[in-house]
Coordinates of C-alpha atoms in Angstrom, one line a residue:
Chain E
M17 CA 8.9 29.3 14.9
T18 CA 5.5 27.8 15.3
H19 CA 4.0 24.8 13.6
L20 CA 0.5 24.5 14.8
V21 CA -0.4 21.0 13.9
H22 CA -4.0 20.6 15.0
P23 CA -6.6 23.2 15.6
V24 CA -8.2 21.4 18.5
S25 CA -5.0 20.3 20.2
K26 CA -4.9 22.4 23.3
G27 CA -1.9 24.5 23.8
I28 CA 0.5 22.4 21.6
C29 CA 2.3 25.1 19.8
S30 CA 5.8 24.1 19.1
Q31 CA 7.5 21.9 16.5
Y32 CA 6.3 18.7 18.0
D33 CA 5.7 16.7 14.9
A34 CA 9.3 16.1 14.3
D35 CA 10.0 13.7 11.5
R36 CA 12.9 11.6 10.6
L37 CA 16.3 11.9 12.3
E38 CA 18.0 12.4 9.0
S39 CA 21.0 14.6 9.9
E40 CA 22.9 15.7 12.9
Q41 CA 21.3 19.1 12.5
R42 CA 17.9 17.5 12.4
R43 CA 18.7 15.6 15.6
T44 CA 19.6 18.8 17.3
F45 CA 16.4 20.3 16.0
L46 CA 14.5 17.4 17.4
R47 CA 16.1 17.6 20.8
N48 CA 15.3 21.3 21.0
S49 CA 11.8 20.7 19.7
A50 CA 9.3 20.4 22.5
L51 CA 5.8 19.6 23.3
F52 CA 4.2 22.2 25.5
T53 CA 0.9 22.2 27.2
G54 CA -0.9 25.2 28.4
A55 CA -0.2 24.2 32.0
A56 CA 3.5 23.6 31.7
L57 CA 4.6 26.3 29.3
T58 CA 8.3 27.0 29.4
A59 CA 10.7 28.8 27.1
S60 CA 11.2 27.1 23.8
A61 CA 14.6 26.8 22.3
F62 CA 13.1 28.7 19.4
S63 CA 11.4 31.6 21.3
A64 CA 13.4 34.7 20.9
A65 CA 11.6 36.4 23.8
P66 CA 11.6 35.2 27.4
A67 CA 8.5 33.3 28.4
S68 CA 7.6 35.7 31.1
A69 CA 5.1 38.5 30.4
A70 CA 6.9 39.9 27.3
K71 CA 5.1 42.7 25.5
L72 CA 3.8 41.5 22.1
A73 CA 5.1 43.5 19.2
V74 CA 3.0 44.1 16.1
S75 CA 4.3 41.6 13.6
Q76 CA 5.8 42.6 10.3
S77 CA 3.0 40.8 8.4
N78 CA 0.5 43.2 9.9
K79 CA 2.4 46.1 8.5
E80 CA 2.8 45.3 4.8
M81 CA 1.0 44.0 1.8
G82 CA 1.1 40.3 1.3
R83 CA 1.8 38.4 -2.0
E84 CA -0.6 39.4 -4.7
I85 CA -2.9 36.9 -6.4
E86 CA -1.3 35.3 -9.4
P87 CA -3.4 35.2 -12.6
E88 CA -3.3 31.4 -12.2
A89 CA -1.4 29.0 -10.1
Y90 CA -1.5 25.6 -8.4
G91 CA -1.2 26.5 -4.7
M92 CA 1.6 25.0 -2.6
P93 CA 2.1 24.5 1.2
S94 CA 3.8 27.2 3.3
K95 CA 7.5 27.3 2.9
F96 CA 7.6 26.7 6.7
E97 CA 6.0 23.2 6.1
S98 CA 8.7 22.1 3.6
H99 CA 9.9 19.4 6.1
V100 CA 6.5 17.6 5.6
K101 CA 7.4 15.1 2.9
R102 CA 6.7 11.6 1.9
R103 CA 9.9 9.6 2.1
R104 CA 11.4 6.4 0.8
T105 CA 12.1 4.0 3.5
D106 CA 15.7 3.8 4.8
V107 CA 14.9 0.9 7.1
L108 CA 14.5 -1.7 4.4
K109 CA 16.6 -0.2 1.6
N110 CA 15.8 -1.4 -1.9
K111 CA 18.7 -1.8 -4.4
Q112 CA 16.8 0.3 -7.0
H113 CA 13.9 2.8 -6.8
W114 CA 11.6 1.8 -9.5
S115 CA 10.1 -1.2 -7.6
D116 CA 10.2 0.6 -4.3
W117 CA 7.9 2.6 -2.0
S118 CA 7.6 6.0 -0.3
M119 CA 5.8 6.6 3.0
T120 CA 3.3 9.1 4.2
P121 CA 4.2 11.3 7.2
I122 CA 1.1 10.3 9.1
H123 CA 2.3 12.0 12.3
Q124 CA 2.1 15.3 10.4
Q125 CA -1.4 14.6 9.1
P126 CA -4.0 16.5 11.2
G127 CA -7.2 15.3 9.6
I128 CA -8.3 12.0 8.1
V129 CA -7.5 13.0 4.5
T130 CA -4.0 12.6 3.1
P131 CA -3.0 15.4 0.8
N132 CA -2.4 14.1 -2.7
G133 CA 1.3 15.1 -2.6
L134 CA 1.8 13.0 0.5
F135 CA -0.1 9.9 -0.4
Y136 CA 2.2 6.9 -0.1
E137 CA 3.6 5.2 -3.3
R138 CA 4.3 1.7 -4.2
H139 CA 5.3 1.0 -7.8
H140 CA 6.9 -2.0 -9.5
A141 CA 8.5 -0.2 -12.5
G142 CA 8.3 3.5 -11.6
T143 CA 5.7 6.1 -12.5
P144 CA 4.5 6.4 -16.1
D145 CA 3.2 9.6 -17.6
I146 CA 0.1 8.6 -19.4
N147 CA -1.8 10.9 -21.8
P148 CA -5.5 10.4 -20.9
D149 CA -6.5 11.2 -24.5
E150 CA -4.5 8.1 -25.6
H151 CA -5.5 5.9 -22.7
A152 CA -8.1 3.1 -23.1
L153 CA -9.6 0.5 -20.8
V154 CA -10.6 -2.9 -22.2
I155 CA -13.0 -5.4 -20.6
H156 CA -12.9 -8.8 -22.1
G157 CA -12.8 -12.6 -21.4
M158 CA -16.0 -14.2 -20.1
V159 CA -18.3 -11.4 -21.1
K160 CA -21.0 -11.3 -23.8
Q161 CA -19.5 -8.3 -25.5
P162 CA -15.8 -7.2 -25.0
L163 CA -15.7 -3.4 -24.7
K164 CA -13.3 -0.5 -24.9
F165 CA -13.6 2.8 -23.1
S166 CA -11.8 6.0 -23.5
M167 CA -11.3 8.3 -20.5
N168 CA -14.0 10.5 -21.9
D169 CA -16.4 7.5 -22.1
L170 CA -15.7 6.7 -18.5
M171 CA -16.4 10.3 -17.4
R172 CA -19.9 10.0 -18.7
Y173 CA -21.1 7.4 -16.2
R174 CA -22.7 8.3 -12.9
A175 CA -19.8 8.5 -10.5
V176 CA -19.5 7.7 -6.8
S177 CA -17.2 9.4 -4.2
N178 CA -16.2 7.7 -1.0
F179 CA -13.7 8.4 1.8
N180 CA -11.6 5.3 2.3
F181 CA -8.1 4.5 3.6
M182 CA -5.6 2.6 1.6
E183 CA -2.9 0.6 3.2
C184 CA -0.1 -1.5 1.7
S185 CA -0.1 -5.1 2.8
G186 CA 3.6 -4.5 3.7
N187 CA 2.9 -1.6 6.1
T188 CA 4.9 -2.2 9.3
L189 CA 6.7 -5.3 7.9
T190 CA 10.1 -4.2 9.2
D191 CA 8.9 -4.3 12.8
W192 CA 7.7 -7.8 13.8
Q193 CA 10.5 -9.2 15.9
Q194 CA 12.8 -6.3 16.1
A195 CA 12.4 -2.6 16.5
K196 CA 13.8 -1.3 13.2
A197 CA 11.8 1.8 12.4
T198 CA 12.6 5.0 14.2
T199 CA 9.5 7.1 13.3
V200 CA 5.9 6.2 12.7
Q201 CA 6.3 7.4 9.1
Q202 CA 8.8 4.5 8.7
S203 CA 6.7 2.0 10.7
H204 CA 3.2 2.9 9.5
G205 CA 3.5 5.3 6.6
L206 CA 2.3 2.9 3.9
L207 CA -1.1 4.2 4.9
S208 CA -3.1 7.1 3.5
C209 CA -6.7 8.1 3.1
A210 CA -8.6 10.0 0.3
Q211 CA -11.9 10.7 -1.1
W212 CA -12.0 8.5 -4.2
T213 CA -14.2 9.4 -7.2
G214 CA -15.0 7.1 -10.1
V215 CA -17.3 4.6 -11.8
P216 CA -18.3 1.4 -10.0
V217 CA -16.7 -1.4 -12.1
S218 CA -20.0 -3.3 -11.8
T219 CA -21.6 -0.7 -14.1
L220 CA -19.1 -1.6 -16.8
L221 CA -19.2 -5.4 -16.2
D222 CA -23.0 -5.3 -16.5
E223 CA -22.7 -3.4 -19.7
A224 CA -20.3 -6.0 -21.1
G225 CA -22.6 -8.8 -19.8
L226 CA -21.0 -11.2 -17.4
D227 CA -21.0 -14.9 -18.2
P228 CA -22.9 -16.7 -15.4
A229 CA -19.8 -18.8 -14.7
A230 CA -17.6 -15.7 -14.1
K231 CA -15.8 -15.9 -10.8
W232 CA -12.5 -14.0 -10.9
V233 CA -11.4 -10.8 -12.6
L234 CA -7.9 -9.7 -13.6
F235 CA -6.9 -6.1 -13.2
E236 CA -3.8 -5.1 -15.2
G237 CA -1.8 -1.8 -15.4
A238 CA -0.4 0.1 -18.3
D239 CA 2.9 0.7 -16.5
G240 CA 6.3 -1.0 -17.2
S241 CA 5.5 -3.8 -14.8
A242 CA 2.0 -4.4 -16.3
H243 CA 1.2 -5.2 -12.7
A244 CA -1.8 -7.5 -12.4
R245 CA -3.9 -9.2 -9.7
S246 CA -6.9 -11.6 -9.6
V247 CA -9.9 -10.3 -7.7
P248 CA -13.0 -12.3 -6.8
I249 CA -16.1 -11.2 -8.8
E250 CA -18.0 -10.5 -5.5
K251 CA -15.6 -7.7 -4.7
C252 CA -16.1 -6.2 -8.2
M253 CA -19.9 -6.3 -8.0
T254 CA -20.1 -4.8 -4.5
D255 CA -17.8 -1.9 -4.1
T256 CA -14.9 -1.7 -6.5
V257 CA -14.5 1.7 -8.1
L258 CA -12.5 2.6 -11.2
A259 CA -11.2 5.9 -9.8
Y260 CA -10.0 8.8 -11.9
A261 CA -10.0 11.4 -9.1
M262 CA -8.9 11.6 -5.5
N263 CA -9.5 14.5 -3.1
G264 CA -11.2 16.6 -5.6
E265 CA -8.7 16.5 -8.4
M266 CA -7.6 14.0 -11.0
L267 CA -5.3 11.3 -9.8
R268 CA -1.6 12.1 -9.5
P269 CA 0.6 10.2 -11.9
E270 CA 2.2 8.2 -9.0
N271 CA -1.3 7.2 -7.8
G272 CA -2.4 5.8 -11.2
Y273 CA -3.3 8.7 -13.5
P274 CA -5.5 8.6 -15.4
L275 CA -7.3 5.5 -14.0
R276 CA -6.9 3.0 -11.2
A277 CA -8.9 0.3 -9.4
F278 CA -9.9 1.1 -5.9
M279 CA -11.2 -1.6 -3.6
P280 CA -12.3 -0.3 -0.2
G281 CA -10.6 -2.0 2.8
W282 CA -8.3 -4.2 0.6
E283 CA -4.5 -4.0 0.3
G284 CA -3.2 -1.3 -2.0
N285 CA -1.6 -3.9 -4.2
V286 CA -4.9 -5.0 -5.7
C287 CA -6.0 -1.4 -6.4
V288 CA -4.1 -1.6 -9.8
K289 CA -2.9 1.7 -11.0
W290 CA -2.8 3.0 -14.6
L291 CA -5.5 0.4 -15.3
R292 CA -5.8 -0.6 -18.9
R293 CA -7.3 -4.1 -18.9
I294 CA -9.9 -6.1 -17.1
K295 CA -10.3 -9.8 -18.0
V296 CA -13.1 -12.0 -16.6
S297 CA -12.5 -15.7 -15.9
D298 CA -13.9 -18.6 -13.9
K299 CA -10.6 -19.0 -11.9
P300 CA -7.7 -16.9 -10.4
W301 CA -4.5 -16.5 -12.3
H302 CA -2.0 -17.3 -9.5
L303 CA 0.5 -14.7 -10.8
R304 CA 3.9 -13.9 -9.2
S305 CA 2.1 -11.0 -7.4
E306 CA -0.3 -13.4 -5.7
T307 CA 2.0 -16.4 -5.0
A308 CA 5.7 -15.4 -4.6
R309 CA 4.7 -12.0 -3.4
Y310 CA 1.9 -10.5 -1.3
T311 CA 1.3 -13.9 0.5
D312 CA 1.8 -14.5 4.2
P313 CA 4.2 -17.1 5.6
M314 CA 2.4 -19.6 7.9
P315 CA 3.7 -22.4 10.1
D316 CA 4.8 -25.7 8.5
G317 CA 6.3 -24.0 5.5
K318 CA 2.9 -22.9 4.2
W319 CA 1.8 -19.6 2.6
R320 CA -1.6 -17.9 3.0
Q321 CA -2.8 -16.6 -0.4
F322 CA -5.4 -14.0 -1.5
S323 CA -5.4 -12.3 1.9
M324 CA -6.5 -9.0 0.6
I325 CA -8.5 -7.5 3.5
M326 CA -6.6 -5.2 5.8
E327 CA -7.7 -6.1 9.3
C328 CA -8.4 -3.6 12.1
K329 CA -5.4 -1.7 13.2
S330 CA -4.4 1.5 15.0
V331 CA -1.3 3.4 16.0
I332 CA -0.4 6.4 18.2
T333 CA 1.1 9.1 15.9
R334 CA 1.7 11.7 18.7
P335 CA 3.8 11.2 20.6
S336 CA 5.6 8.7 18.4
G337 CA 9.2 7.5 17.6
G338 CA 11.7 10.3 17.3
M339 CA 9.7 12.8 19.3
M340 CA 10.6 14.2 22.7
L341 CA 8.3 15.1 25.6
Q342 CA 9.4 18.3 27.4
G343 CA 9.0 17.4 31.0
P344 CA 6.1 16.1 33.0
G345 CA 2.6 17.5 32.3
T346 CA -0.5 17.0 30.4
Y347 CA -0.2 15.5 26.9
E348 CA -2.7 14.8 24.2
I349 CA -2.1 11.3 22.8
E350 CA -3.5 11.0 19.3
G351 CA -3.5 8.6 16.4
F352 CA -5.3 6.8 13.7
A353 CA -7.5 3.7 13.7
W354 CA -9.0 1.9 10.7
S355 CA -10.4 -1.4 9.6
G356 CA -10.9 -3.0 6.2
N357 CA -13.9 -4.9 7.6
G358 CA -16.0 -1.9 8.7
S359 CA -15.9 1.2 10.8
V360 CA -13.9 1.8 14.0
K361 CA -16.1 1.1 17.0
A362 CA -13.6 2.0 19.8
V363 CA -10.0 2.7 20.5
D364 CA -8.3 2.0 23.9
V365 CA -5.1 3.6 25.0
T366 CA -2.6 2.2 27.5
T367 CA 0.2 4.3 29.1
D368 CA 1.4 1.5 31.4
G369 CA 2.5 -1.1 28.8
G370 CA -0.8 -2.8 28.4
V371 CA -1.9 -3.5 32.0
T372 CA -4.6 -0.8 32.1
W373 CA -6.5 0.5 29.1
H374 CA -8.6 3.7 28.8
Q375 CA -11.2 4.2 26.1
A376 CA -10.1 7.1 23.9
D377 CA -12.4 9.7 22.3
L378 CA -13.1 9.2 18.6
E379 CA -13.0 12.3 16.5
G380 CA -15.6 12.5 13.8
P381 CA -16.4 11.7 11.1
V382 CA -16.2 7.9 11.9
L383 CA -16.6 6.4 8.4
D384 CA -16.7 2.9 7.0
R385 CA -13.2 1.6 6.1
C386 CA -11.8 5.0 6.6
L387 CA -9.0 6.5 8.8
T388 CA -10.5 7.5 12.1
R389 CA -8.8 9.8 14.6
F390 CA -8.6 9.1 18.3
R391 CA -7.5 11.2 21.3
H392 CA -6.7 10.6 24.9
T393 CA -5.4 13.1 27.5
W394 CA -2.5 11.8 29.5
E395 CA -0.9 13.1 32.6
W396 CA 2.8 12.1 32.3
K397 CA 4.3 12.1 35.8
G398 CA 7.8 11.8 34.3
G399 CA 8.9 8.2 34.8
P400 CA 9.4 5.6 32.0
A401 CA 6.2 4.7 30.3
K402 CA 5.0 2.5 27.5
I403 CA 2.1 3.8 25.4
A404 CA 0.0 2.0 22.8
S405 CA -3.4 2.0 21.2
R406 CA -5.8 -0.9 20.5
A407 CA -8.7 -0.6 18.0
V408 CA -12.0 -2.5 17.9
D409 CA -14.0 -2.5 14.7
S410 CA -17.7 -2.8 13.9
T411 CA -17.4 -6.6 13.6
N412 CA -16.1 -6.6 17.3
Y413 CA -12.7 -7.7 16.1
V414 CA -10.1 -6.6 18.6
Q415 CA -6.7 -5.5 17.3
P416 CA -4.3 -8.2 18.5
T417 CA -0.8 -8.0 20.0
V418 CA 2.1 -9.2 17.8
A419 CA 2.6 -12.0 20.3
D420 CA -0.9 -13.3 19.7
I421 CA -0.4 -13.0 15.9
A422 CA 2.8 -15.0 16.2
K423 CA 0.9 -17.9 17.7
Q424 CA -0.9 -18.3 14.4
R425 CA 1.5 -17.1 11.8
F426 CA 5.2 -17.2 10.9
T427 CA 6.7 -13.7 11.6
S428 CA 10.3 -13.8 10.4
G429 CA 11.3 -12.5 7.0
F430 CA 9.4 -10.3 4.6
V431 CA 6.0 -10.6 6.4
Q432 CA 2.8 -8.9 5.2
H433 CA -0.4 -7.9 7.1
H434 CA 1.1 -6.7 10.4
N435 CA -1.9 -5.2 12.3
G436 CA -0.4 -5.8 15.7
I437 CA -0.6 -3.3 18.6
F438 CA 2.4 -1.0 18.4
P439 CA 3.9 0.3 21.6
W440 CA 6.2 3.3 22.0
S441 CA 8.4 3.7 25.0
V442 CA 8.8 7.0 26.8
S443 CA 12.1 7.3 28.7
E444 CA 12.6 9.3 31.9
N445 CA 13.9 12.2 29.9
G446 CA 11.0 12.2 27.5
E447 CA 12.5 10.4 24.5
V448 CA 9.9 8.4 22.5
K449 CA 11.1 5.2 20.9
N450 CA 9.8 2.1 19.0
A451 CA 9.1 -0.5 21.6
I452 CA 7.8 -3.4 19.5
A453 CA 10.7 -5.5 20.7
Chain H
M20 CA -7.4 17.0 -19.6
Q21 CA -9.3 19.8 -21.3
S22 CA -11.4 17.3 -23.2
L23 CA -12.2 15.4 -20.0
K24 CA -13.3 18.6 -18.3
R25 CA -15.7 19.4 -21.2
T26 CA -17.2 15.9 -21.2
A27 CA -17.7 16.1 -17.4
T28 CA -19.6 19.3 -17.7
A29 CA -21.7 17.9 -20.6
A30 CA -22.3 14.7 -18.6
L31 CA -23.5 16.7 -15.6
A32 CA -25.9 18.7 -17.8
L33 CA -27.1 15.4 -19.2
C34 CA -27.7 13.9 -15.8
A35 CA -29.6 17.0 -14.6
S36 CA -31.9 17.0 -17.6
L37 CA -32.5 13.2 -18.0
S38 CA -32.4 11.9 -14.4
V39 CA -35.6 10.3 -13.3
A40 CA -36.8 9.3 -9.9
G41 CA -34.7 6.4 -8.7
G42 CA -31.5 7.3 -10.5
A43 CA -30.1 8.5 -13.8
L44 CA -30.8 6.6 -17.0
A45 CA -28.0 4.2 -17.4
G46 CA -26.0 5.0 -20.5
N47 CA -23.9 2.5 -22.4
Y48 CA -20.8 4.2 -23.5
G49 CA -18.4 1.4 -24.2
T50 CA -17.3 0.6 -27.8
P51 CA -17.5 -3.1 -28.8
V52 CA -14.2 -4.7 -29.7
T53 CA -13.3 -8.3 -30.6
E54 CA -10.8 -10.6 -28.8
A55 CA -8.7 -10.2 -31.9
D56 CA -8.5 -6.5 -31.4
V57 CA -7.2 -7.1 -27.8
A58 CA -4.6 -9.8 -28.8
A59 CA -1.5 -7.6 -28.3
W60 CA -2.6 -6.7 -24.8
D61 CA -3.8 -10.2 -23.9
I62 CA -0.6 -11.4 -22.3
D63 CA -1.9 -13.1 -19.1
I64 CA -1.4 -16.8 -18.5
S65 CA -3.7 -18.8 -16.3
T66 CA -0.7 -20.3 -14.6
P67 CA -2.2 -23.5 -13.0
T68 CA -3.3 -24.7 -16.4
G69 CA -0.9 -22.9 -18.6
E70 CA -3.8 -21.5 -20.6
G71 CA -2.6 -18.5 -22.6
L72 CA 1.0 -19.9 -23.1
P73 CA 1.9 -19.0 -26.7
E74 CA 3.6 -21.1 -29.4
G75 CA 7.3 -21.2 -29.3
Q76 CA 10.3 -22.7 -27.5
G77 CA 13.8 -22.1 -26.3
T78 CA 16.8 -23.9 -24.9
V79 CA 18.8 -23.4 -21.7
A80 CA 21.9 -22.5 -23.9
E81 CA 19.9 -19.8 -25.7
G82 CA 18.6 -18.5 -22.4
A83 CA 22.0 -18.2 -21.0
K84 CA 23.1 -16.1 -23.9
I85 CA 20.1 -13.7 -23.6
F86 CA 20.6 -13.5 -19.9
A87 CA 24.2 -12.5 -20.3
E88 CA 23.2 -9.7 -22.7
K89 CA 20.0 -8.4 -21.1
C90 CA 19.8 -9.5 -17.5
V91 CA 23.2 -10.1 -15.9
A92 CA 23.8 -6.4 -15.1
C93 CA 21.0 -6.4 -12.5
H94 CA 20.7 -10.1 -11.6
G95 CA 24.4 -11.1 -11.5
E96 CA 26.3 -14.1 -13.0
N97 CA 24.2 -17.3 -13.0
A98 CA 21.3 -15.2 -11.6
A99 CA 22.9 -15.5 -8.2
G100 CA 22.2 -11.9 -7.3
G101 CA 23.4 -8.5 -8.7
D102 CA 23.3 -4.8 -8.4
M103 CA 19.5 -4.5 -8.5
Y104 CA 18.1 -7.8 -7.2
G105 CA 19.1 -10.7 -5.0
S106 CA 19.5 -14.3 -6.0
M107 CA 17.0 -16.1 -8.2
V108 CA 18.5 -19.6 -7.5
G109 CA 18.1 -22.1 -4.7
G110 CA 15.9 -22.1 -1.7
I111 CA 14.2 -25.3 -2.5
G112 CA 13.6 -27.0 0.8
S113 CA 14.0 -23.8 2.8
M114 CA 10.3 -23.3 3.5
T115 CA 10.4 -25.1 6.8
E116 CA 13.7 -23.4 7.8
P117 CA 13.8 -20.3 10.0
K118 CA 14.8 -18.2 6.9
R119 CA 12.9 -19.0 3.8
K120 CA 14.7 -18.3 0.6
L121 CA 12.3 -17.1 -2.1
T122 CA 13.2 -17.8 -5.7
P123 CA 11.3 -18.8 -8.8
G124 CA 12.5 -22.4 -8.1
S125 CA 11.5 -22.5 -4.4
M126 CA 8.5 -20.3 -4.4
Y127 CA 6.4 -20.4 -7.6
P128 CA 3.7 -23.1 -7.4
Y129 CA 3.3 -23.3 -11.2
A130 CA 6.1 -23.1 -13.7
S131 CA 4.2 -20.8 -16.1
I132 CA 4.3 -18.0 -13.5
L133 CA 7.9 -17.3 -14.6
F134 CA 6.9 -17.0 -18.2
D135 CA 4.0 -14.7 -17.4
Y136 CA 6.1 -12.5 -15.2
M137 CA 9.2 -12.1 -17.4
R138 CA 7.0 -11.5 -20.5
R139 CA 5.1 -8.7 -18.8
T140 CA 7.9 -7.1 -16.8
M141 CA 11.5 -8.0 -17.7
P142 CA 14.0 -6.8 -18.6
M143 CA 13.1 -3.9 -16.2
T144 CA 14.8 -1.4 -18.6
E145 CA 12.8 -2.6 -21.6
P146 CA 9.7 -4.5 -20.6
Q147 CA 7.6 -6.3 -23.2
S148 CA 10.5 -6.4 -25.6
L149 CA 11.3 -10.1 -25.5
T150 CA 10.0 -12.5 -28.1
N151 CA 8.0 -15.5 -26.9
N152 CA 11.0 -17.8 -27.9
E153 CA 13.3 -15.6 -25.8
V154 CA 11.0 -15.9 -22.8
Y155 CA 10.9 -19.7 -23.2
A156 CA 14.7 -19.8 -23.4
L157 CA 15.0 -17.6 -20.3
S158 CA 12.5 -19.9 -18.5
A159 CA 14.6 -22.9 -19.5
Y160 CA 17.8 -21.1 -18.2
I161 CA 16.4 -20.0 -14.9
Y162 CA 14.7 -23.4 -14.2
S163 CA 17.9 -25.2 -15.1
L164 CA 19.9 -23.1 -12.6
N165 CA 17.3 -24.2 -10.1
G166 CA 17.7 -27.8 -11.0
L167 CA 14.1 -28.2 -12.3
V168 CA 15.0 -28.9 -16.0
P169 CA 18.1 -30.6 -17.4
A170 CA 20.9 -28.4 -18.8
E171 CA 20.2 -29.6 -22.4
A172 CA 16.4 -28.9 -22.1
T173 CA 14.2 -27.2 -24.6
V174 CA 11.3 -25.5 -23.0
S175 CA 7.8 -24.9 -24.6
A176 CA 4.3 -24.6 -23.4
E177 CA 4.1 -28.4 -22.9
T178 CA 7.3 -28.6 -20.9
L179 CA 6.2 -25.7 -18.6
K180 CA 2.9 -27.4 -17.9
A181 CA 4.6 -30.6 -17.1
I182 CA 7.1 -29.3 -14.5
K183 CA 5.9 -30.2 -11.0
M184 CA 7.1 -27.2 -8.8
P185 CA 8.4 -28.0 -5.3
N186 CA 6.1 -25.4 -3.7
R187 CA 3.0 -26.7 -5.7
D188 CA 1.1 -27.5 -2.5
G189 CA 2.5 -24.7 -0.3
F190 CA -0.5 -22.4 -0.4
M191 CA -3.7 -22.1 1.6
V192 CA -6.5 -19.7 1.0
D193 CA -7.2 -16.8 3.4
D194 CA -8.9 -18.1 6.5
R195 CA -8.7 -14.9 8.6
P196 CA -9.7 -13.8 11.1
D197 CA -7.3 -16.2 12.6
V198 CA -6.4 -14.2 15.7
V199 CA -9.1 -13.7 18.3
S200 CA -8.3 -11.2 21.1
T201 CA -10.3 -10.0 24.0
R202 CA -10.7 -6.4 25.0
C203 CA -9.2 -6.5 28.5
M204 CA -9.3 -3.2 30.3
N205 CA -7.7 -3.8 33.8
N206 CA -5.1 -6.0 35.2
C207 CA -4.2 -7.2 31.7
P208 CA -1.0 -9.1 30.8
P209 CA 1.6 -6.6 29.8
L210 CA 2.5 -6.2 26.1
E211 CA 5.3 -8.6 25.2
P212 CA 7.5 -8.8 22.2
I213 CA 7.4 -11.9 20.0
L214 CA 10.9 -12.9 21.0
K215 CA 11.2 -12.6 24.7
K216 CA 14.6 -11.3 25.9

């Protein structure tokens, strides 16, 4: 059984992108799964034929008609890819699943775009099913003329489309002081990337006529939590988009259908879904979602507030936790880098625990505030190793180590904004494990 | 979405025919409304000032009764933690301890945050079903459990504005980037965990 994960990965042709260790069967599967390189090709646990010069038989699919085209359908992934799923965390288990989250299998994402069905979720009262014909957006508060827009109204404005990542402020929060996550889906899966299409909110604020004293804007959702956040007016007037589409189709219900805010480079929490109300003021609201939650503990009992930018970060996705290297040989290390402050300028990779770093190759396109792929070829000699990546962004900010972050911030408890360098250990027998602690 | 699709096509045609050098003609498609029209949606409270708090009031005793009916299943007796959520009581003074305990009493810098949040979100099974008086009563109950109002208190907009919350001065604004790292390539210090073994 072959799961070719990336077209340019050379010679990797087995089920390498193993996901969670969710059952004994799964674990066996993982152990048997292997990473092969062209140079070190050996028999896979799944190859029926011996690896030596076997004669290739004409496959059954060559000898029959395939499925016919249905009159209409929404296409689905191959049944052989059914293990690629977004998953609720089982590292930090919530007591209920309405205010909860699910994580993207980023180790199984070959390009920079996250398919809509795998985009991570974070809701505070579950997913509503909103009829767009009944949905309305209101802008009011410190404006000359309060306005109401139907979805049809919004579709009439000149739209913009941009590729941008979105990351939850809580991504990686289980793994500051202890290695809790097994896979990179668990440690870094509150991260996705899409092409967002919608109307710049500045167009609508201009139409309503901002009061010159306007400084903050409330975005509020039409879901059961009426989730709301205060956003500075500058962010609204520069690049905030009211998105109705992602990746070429209307938003999925769990991603805010029919309308959501999208703020490039900022934490997902401010990108309010199911958006129904925008209120303009001269000051922030200090709601629970921006005081008791989504704030960062600091030394001396303090909390950092309104820390919305997601700073530069990267992680190796292959090989990553739960995977297995099948013997010494040449391996392609790959992963994602991103920055809420600009584009990725460089990524460095270490395979000796941080003593020596090698500049990795960036795979285009390299876009502003967008997931960027990196690759580095590694000759694994077979002993224990510790691998990690470190990104530098266009502002020359260098992704820090967790130890450096801990010198400035408090890191025990429910701590947001973890952009620390994330090491994986490789054991002598090729097992890859979380090595943050 | 059939209707959306039609409009999109129409809008495209419009752009193609009307666009001029330097961009499309900006259309104004919003419908004017009044603040009175929006009143039922206008539920936010500017929590530092209490601006937006409605008329009404409620007592600790009334709050305890509503809590027993509508909240206890998830939040537990005396809001000490239940099937769906942890404790909402205590934690005052824990901010400088190794484990900070976050509750409305210990964490909220302004008392009106509790009103705003419960009115928009709780009970989770039936949000926006509470009357303003009920939300005041529940605020009274939860703050009395946290020792911030007396057991016989009646809570209204004025009372909420007057409560000085313990974590009032606990917040600082974002001052990042706070961590400055160098891009060492050779002979660098090895990666270390936060807690060294």
